[in-house]
Structures are given as structure tokens and as C-alpha cells.
Short mmCIF file of C-alpha atoms in Angstrom, two decimals:
data_model
loop_
_atom_site.label_atom_id
_atom_site.label_comp_id
_atom_site.label_asym_id
_atom_site.label_seq_id
_atom_site.Cartn_x
_atom_site.Cartn_y
_atom_site.Cartn_z
CA UNK A 5 30.50 -14.28 -25.78
CA UNK A 6 29.00 -12.89 -22.56
CA UNK A 7 26.01 -13.88 -20.47
CA UNK A 8 24.56 -10.42 -21.02
CA UNK A 9 24.54 -11.01 -24.76
CA UNK A 10 22.75 -14.31 -24.28
CA UNK A 11 20.15 -12.67 -22.04
CA UNK A 12 19.48 -9.96 -24.64
CA UNK A 13 19.01 -12.47 -27.47
CA UNK A 14 16.66 -14.58 -25.35
CA UNK A 15 14.65 -11.48 -24.42
CA UNK A 16 14.26 -10.44 -28.07
CA UNK A 17 13.19 -13.96 -29.03
CA UNK A 18 10.67 -14.26 -26.19
CA UNK A 19 9.25 -10.74 -26.50
CA UNK A 20 9.12 -10.78 -30.30
CA UNK A 21 10.88 -7.48 -30.84
CA UNK A 22 13.70 -5.15 -29.82
CA UNK A 23 11.49 -2.50 -28.20
CA UNK A 24 9.66 -5.00 -26.00
CA UNK A 25 12.97 -6.67 -25.08
CA UNK A 26 14.42 -3.29 -24.09
CA UNK A 27 11.44 -2.63 -21.81
CA UNK A 28 11.82 -6.06 -20.22
CA UNK A 29 15.56 -5.53 -19.68
CA UNK A 30 15.02 -1.94 -18.50
CA UNK A 31 17.26 -0.43 -21.15
CA UNK A 32 16.85 1.34 -24.50
CA UNK A 33 16.20 -0.23 -27.89
CA UNK A 34 19.48 1.02 -29.37
CA UNK A 35 21.43 -0.87 -26.70
CA UNK A 36 19.56 -4.10 -27.44
CA UNK A 37 20.17 -3.71 -31.19
CA UNK A 38 23.88 -3.02 -30.64
CA UNK A 39 24.33 -6.07 -28.41
CA UNK A 40 22.55 -8.36 -30.89
CA UNK A 41 24.53 -7.06 -33.87
CA UNK A 42 27.82 -7.51 -32.01
CA UNK A 43 26.95 -11.11 -31.14
CA UNK A 44 25.85 -11.84 -34.72
CA UNK A 45 29.20 -10.52 -35.98
CA UNK A 46 31.01 -12.70 -33.46
CA UNK A 47 29.01 -15.77 -34.54
CA UNK A 48 29.25 -14.95 -38.22
CA UNK A 49 25.53 -15.42 -38.85
CA UNK A 50 22.29 -13.48 -38.27
CA UNK A 51 20.06 -14.68 -35.45
CA UNK A 52 16.95 -12.69 -36.44
CA UNK A 53 15.05 -11.76 -39.57
CA UNK A 54 14.09 -8.10 -39.14
CA UNK A 55 11.00 -6.78 -40.92
CA UNK A 56 8.93 -3.63 -40.54
CA UNK A 57 6.37 -5.21 -38.26
CA UNK A 58 8.07 -8.13 -36.53
CA UNK A 59 11.29 -9.90 -35.64
CA UNK A 60 11.59 -13.66 -36.12
CA UNK A 61 14.40 -16.13 -35.51
CA UNK A 62 16.54 -17.39 -38.38
CA UNK A 63 17.39 -21.12 -38.46
CA UNK A 64 20.63 -20.25 -36.66
CA UNK A 65 18.64 -18.31 -34.08
CA UNK A 66 16.27 -21.25 -33.57
CA UNK A 67 19.28 -23.41 -32.70
CA UNK A 68 21.01 -20.73 -30.63
CA UNK A 69 18.21 -19.61 -28.29
CA UNK A 70 17.61 -22.96 -26.46
CA UNK A 71 21.36 -23.28 -25.85
CA UNK A 72 21.46 -19.67 -24.61
CA UNK A 73 18.58 -20.35 -22.19
CA UNK A 74 20.40 -23.41 -20.87
CA UNK A 75 23.59 -21.40 -20.34
CA UNK A 76 21.72 -18.66 -18.50
CA UNK A 77 19.96 -21.20 -16.31
CA UNK A 78 23.26 -22.88 -15.49
CA UNK A 79 24.77 -19.51 -14.54
CA UNK A 80 21.80 -18.73 -12.27
CA UNK A 81 22.10 -22.13 -10.61
CA UNK A 82 25.81 -21.56 -10.00
CA UNK A 83 25.07 -18.15 -8.49
CA UNK A 84 22.28 -19.54 -6.35
CA UNK A 85 24.49 -22.35 -5.07
CA UNK A 86 26.63 -19.86 -3.18
CA UNK A 87 23.90 -17.36 -2.38
CA UNK A 88 23.53 -16.86 1.39
CA UNK A 89 20.25 -14.99 1.02
CA UNK A 90 17.16 -16.63 2.44
CA UNK A 91 13.99 -15.66 4.26
CA UNK A 92 10.45 -14.52 3.48
CA UNK A 93 9.28 -11.26 1.92
CA UNK A 94 5.67 -10.09 2.11
CA UNK A 95 4.76 -7.79 -0.79
CA UNK A 96 1.64 -5.67 -1.09
CA UNK A 97 0.61 -4.96 -4.70
CA UNK A 98 -2.32 -2.90 -5.91
CA UNK A 99 -4.40 -4.34 -8.78
CA UNK A 100 -2.77 -3.93 -12.16
CA UNK A 101 0.22 -2.18 -10.63
CA UNK A 102 3.11 -4.36 -11.77
CA UNK A 103 2.41 -6.20 -15.01
CA UNK A 104 5.76 -8.03 -15.09
CA UNK A 105 5.62 -9.34 -11.50
CA UNK A 106 5.82 -13.00 -12.69
CA UNK A 107 9.12 -12.23 -14.47
CA UNK A 108 10.46 -10.47 -11.37
CA UNK A 109 9.58 -13.35 -9.08
CA UNK A 110 11.01 -15.91 -11.51
CA UNK A 111 14.29 -13.99 -11.59
CA UNK A 112 14.35 -13.84 -7.80
CA UNK A 113 13.75 -17.57 -7.48
CA UNK A 114 16.56 -18.34 -9.94
CA UNK A 115 19.03 -16.03 -8.18
CA UNK A 116 17.98 -16.78 -4.59
CA UNK A 117 16.01 -20.01 -4.25
CA UNK A 118 16.05 -19.64 -0.47
CA UNK A 119 13.84 -16.54 -0.60
CA UNK A 120 10.08 -17.11 -0.32
CA UNK A 121 7.62 -14.40 -1.38
CA UNK A 122 4.04 -13.75 -0.32
CA UNK A 123 2.10 -11.44 -2.64
CA UNK A 124 -0.93 -9.71 -1.17
CA UNK A 125 -3.21 -7.64 -3.38
CA UNK A 126 -4.98 -4.58 -2.06
CA UNK A 127 -4.30 -1.35 -0.17
CA UNK A 128 -1.54 -0.82 2.38
CA UNK A 129 -1.39 -3.41 5.16
CA UNK A 130 0.80 -3.10 8.22
CA UNK A 131 2.07 -6.67 7.97
CA UNK A 132 3.90 -6.40 4.63
CA UNK A 133 7.62 -5.80 4.15
CA UNK A 134 7.27 -3.93 0.83
CA UNK A 135 4.33 -2.06 -0.64
CA UNK A 136 4.39 -1.20 -4.33
CA UNK A 137 2.75 2.10 -5.20
CA UNK A 138 3.01 5.02 -7.60
CA UNK A 139 5.90 7.40 -7.08
CA UNK A 140 4.26 10.57 -5.84
CA UNK A 141 1.81 8.64 -3.68
CA UNK A 142 4.31 7.28 -1.17
CA UNK A 143 3.31 9.82 1.49
CA UNK A 144 0.01 7.97 1.76
CA UNK A 145 1.70 4.64 2.40
CA UNK A 146 4.69 5.42 4.64
CA UNK A 147 3.78 3.35 7.70
CA UNK A 148 6.41 4.51 10.19
CA UNK A 149 9.44 6.80 10.62
CA UNK A 150 11.74 3.89 9.84
CA UNK A 151 10.20 3.30 6.43
CA UNK A 152 12.11 4.02 3.23
CA UNK A 153 11.37 4.43 -0.44
CA UNK A 154 13.02 2.77 -3.43
CA UNK A 155 12.27 4.22 -6.87
CA UNK A 156 11.69 1.68 -9.63
CA UNK A 157 12.44 2.18 -13.32
CA UNK A 158 10.60 5.11 -14.87
CA UNK A 159 8.64 4.66 -18.10
CA UNK A 160 5.66 6.34 -19.77
CA UNK A 161 1.99 5.86 -20.54
CA UNK A 162 1.26 4.91 -24.15
CA UNK A 163 -1.84 4.33 -26.26
CA UNK A 164 -2.51 0.77 -27.39
CA UNK A 165 -4.77 0.36 -30.39
CA UNK A 166 -5.69 -2.15 -33.07
CA UNK A 167 -4.98 0.49 -35.72
CA UNK A 168 -1.56 1.64 -36.91
CA UNK A 169 -0.48 4.85 -38.53
CA UNK A 170 0.67 8.22 -37.29
CA UNK A 171 3.57 9.21 -35.12
CA UNK A 172 1.44 10.16 -32.13
CA UNK A 173 -2.17 9.45 -31.12
CA UNK A 174 -4.89 12.10 -31.13
CA UNK A 175 -5.88 13.89 -27.96
CA UNK A 176 -7.37 11.40 -25.48
CA UNK A 177 -10.41 13.65 -25.03
CA UNK A 178 -11.41 12.68 -28.58
CA UNK A 179 -10.84 8.95 -28.06
CA UNK A 180 -13.16 6.20 -26.84
CA UNK A 181 -11.16 4.29 -24.23
CA UNK A 182 -11.31 1.07 -22.27
CA UNK A 183 -10.58 2.06 -18.68
CA UNK A 184 -9.92 0.44 -15.31
CA UNK A 185 -11.71 0.77 -11.95
CA UNK A 186 -10.99 3.90 -9.86
CA UNK A 187 -8.95 1.91 -7.31
CA UNK A 188 -6.33 0.92 -9.88
CA UNK A 189 -3.06 2.85 -9.94
CA UNK A 190 -3.10 3.07 -13.74
CA UNK A 191 -6.60 4.61 -13.53
CA UNK A 192 -5.34 7.29 -11.14
CA UNK A 193 -2.38 8.04 -13.40
CA UNK A 194 -4.59 8.27 -16.50
CA UNK A 195 -7.14 10.41 -14.64
CA UNK A 196 -4.41 12.90 -13.82
CA UNK A 197 -2.90 12.88 -17.31
CA UNK A 198 -6.14 12.95 -19.34
CA UNK A 199 -8.99 14.32 -17.22
CA UNK A 200 -11.20 15.06 -20.24
CA UNK A 201 -11.21 11.62 -21.85
CA UNK A 202 -14.35 9.55 -22.54
CA UNK A 203 -14.57 6.13 -20.90
CA UNK A 204 -16.43 3.51 -22.95
CA UNK A 205 -16.09 0.59 -20.55
CA UNK A 206 -14.34 -0.27 -17.28
CA UNK A 207 -12.70 -3.68 -16.83
CA UNK A 208 -10.59 -5.11 -14.01
CA UNK A 209 -8.24 -7.27 -16.07
CA UNK A 210 -5.37 -6.26 -18.37
CA UNK A 211 -5.90 -9.22 -20.68
CA UNK A 212 -9.60 -8.43 -21.07
CA UNK A 213 -8.73 -4.80 -21.85
CA UNK A 214 -6.21 -5.93 -24.50
CA UNK A 215 -8.78 -8.29 -26.01
CA UNK A 216 -11.28 -5.45 -26.35
CA UNK A 217 -8.63 -3.29 -28.00
CA UNK A 218 -7.67 -6.06 -30.43
CA UNK A 219 -11.33 -6.55 -31.34
CA UNK A 220 -11.53 -2.87 -32.25
CA UNK A 221 -13.95 -2.02 -29.43
CA UNK A 222 -11.86 0.91 -28.16
CA UNK A 223 -8.28 1.95 -27.43
CA UNK A 224 -6.58 1.87 -24.02
CA UNK A 225 -3.89 3.84 -22.19
CA UNK A 226 -1.33 1.62 -20.44
CA UNK A 227 2.18 1.79 -19.01
CA UNK A 228 4.70 0.87 -21.71
CA UNK A 229 5.76 -2.30 -19.88
CA UNK A 230 2.15 -3.50 -19.72
CA UNK A 231 1.61 -2.67 -23.41
CA UNK A 232 4.67 -4.78 -24.28
CA UNK A 233 2.80 -7.89 -23.07
CA UNK A 234 0.50 -7.62 -26.09
CA UNK A 235 2.73 -7.54 -29.23
CA UNK A 236 -0.26 -7.91 -31.58
CA UNK A 237 -1.45 -4.43 -30.64
CA UNK A 238 -0.02 -1.18 -31.98
CA UNK A 239 1.71 1.06 -29.44
CA UNK A 240 1.62 4.80 -30.11
CA UNK A 241 3.51 7.34 -28.01
CA UNK A 242 1.95 10.63 -27.02
CA UNK A 243 3.58 13.86 -28.12
CA UNK A 244 4.07 14.71 -24.44
CA UNK A 245 4.22 11.25 -22.83
CA UNK A 246 2.76 11.14 -19.32
CA UNK A 247 5.21 9.54 -16.86
CA UNK A 248 4.67 6.25 -15.09
CA UNK A 249 6.98 5.36 -12.23
CA UNK A 250 6.50 2.93 -9.39
CA UNK A 251 8.09 2.99 -5.96
CA UNK A 252 8.59 0.35 -3.29
CA UNK A 253 7.83 1.49 0.26
CA UNK A 254 9.63 -0.69 2.77
CA UNK A 255 9.46 -0.93 6.56
CA UNK A 256 12.64 -0.51 8.62
CA UNK A 257 16.08 -1.15 7.19
CA UNK A 258 15.02 -4.29 5.34
CA UNK A 259 16.45 -7.80 5.39
CA UNK A 260 18.81 -9.32 2.78
CA UNK A 261 15.75 -11.03 1.29
CA UNK A 262 14.01 -7.66 0.90
CA UNK A 263 17.16 -6.21 -0.69
CA UNK A 264 17.28 -9.14 -3.13
CA UNK A 265 13.69 -8.51 -4.25
CA UNK A 266 14.33 -4.78 -4.65
CA UNK A 267 17.34 -5.59 -6.83
CA UNK A 268 15.14 -7.76 -9.06
CA UNK A 269 12.64 -4.92 -9.30
CA UNK A 270 15.44 -2.68 -10.58
CA UNK A 271 15.11 -0.16 -7.77
CA UNK A 272 17.32 2.65 -6.57
CA UNK A 273 16.90 4.22 -3.11
CA UNK A 274 15.40 7.70 -2.88
CA UNK A 275 17.82 10.06 -1.16
CA UNK A 276 15.07 11.73 0.81
CA UNK A 277 13.23 8.52 1.63
CA UNK A 278 10.12 10.17 0.18
CA UNK A 279 9.02 10.78 -3.39
#
């Protein structure tokens, strides 16, 4: 039994499904399913009941998951006990840009309790160490010649709706959509991907947007990782999925604390330094 297997099972239990767990773990659904099946064979009992619409824990799973969480926490504490990384990282984040920021910061705290993070919302500021932005917009935010770019995990924009059915959604130009204010990164990405769509209402909160979708008011286009936060909604992929990729623009070479945060974000440096 490996820690990675425990982490996968906990992710499936907490996210309520294999697809959402894969997005959280930044992997593919087939990998998550394979890891869970291998662990279930090793344990000799199923951990999940799998149905068409949801995944729920079996009695064995209910007993296993708390113990798995405790083991993962103990491993993080052991790693943190010998971690030399400390310091403060100032992060600039545009509104609605990184839906899973709480998970990222929790992982950073568990791995490196000596690292403190300040999160500042809004456009580029010269006094931040990292600015999160859309890949493709980094030229606007590079503050100095010493700055660098780290690409974060690529995903896609999807349609979230209260209605199921169909392999792909209709053309967005025929849909009535909940949208976000023009300053939001997701709004800019959707504007580029679907310039002919009709906007029914603009809101400045992901949870409010999801509530309107669930109520049947309208559909919404979101990054897949943001859509995964709302398992009660139906996610439908476009036939030609528009890409969604974030980048972290950093000043100078970066401290060990900055490197630790970038690792939690799942980044990889851009060879050119620009995207």
C-alpha cells in the first residue's frame, strides 16, 4: 500500500467521483480508476459503490478513508519536520482565476509550515512575488527582465448545466449563459472562444453562478477544475474544447518559498520565459 494510493482514494471520496478526483490530482480519470482498483484488489474488498451518476463509499470505504487521511497527514507532518523551506510569498490573483487556491494553500501549509502566503486580488502589482494570469497574457504582466514564467496544468472550458443528455453541448451562440464581469480571466477566455454568445446575467461569484445554473436560470461556461467544485451540476464537453491554462509570472530567480508554492500549483517552467 502506497501513500499515492491513499491520496487517490481520499480524493475520490471527497470529490464524489473519479473525474473530479482526477482534475484535483491533475491526472486522467483512467489513472485514478486503475489506482483504486489495484488497492481494492490488495485489500480484498471494494471501497466504492459505482453507479451511473455517482460514486459512494462502501462500509469498508467508510472505515478506510479516515485512516487514510490520518496516514497522509502523518506523512506530511514527517516531511514538514525536516523541511528547511521558510519565508513569505506574496501572490497576486485575479478574480475567479484559481478556483482551487484553498486546496493549493492547504497543501503548501502541510508540506512547508514555515512558508507564509499573502494573497492579493486584483491586477498586477509590483510588490508581489508571483502573479497568476492566463497563459498567453504573460507579456502584459512581465514586470522586469529578470521575471520568469511557469506554466500551470492545462485543462479546458466546459459547459455546466442543470440538464443532462447529449455528448456535447449546442453552439454557445444559441445558449443563454450566466457570465462574469469583463475583468475576470474566465470572461476573457470565454469572450475569445465564443464571441457570439448571449449573456443573460453577469455575476462576480462562482458559487452564485453555480446556484443560478442549478436553479435552471441559465447555463455557464467554466474551466473544468471550477466545474468540478459543483458535482450536482452536469458537465458537458464541447466538440472542440477551448483551452484554459494558467501561468505564474515570477520576479527574479525566486526564493525556496516561491519554488515550494509553484510546486504545489503543479507548474513547469517555460523554456522561453514567455508564453
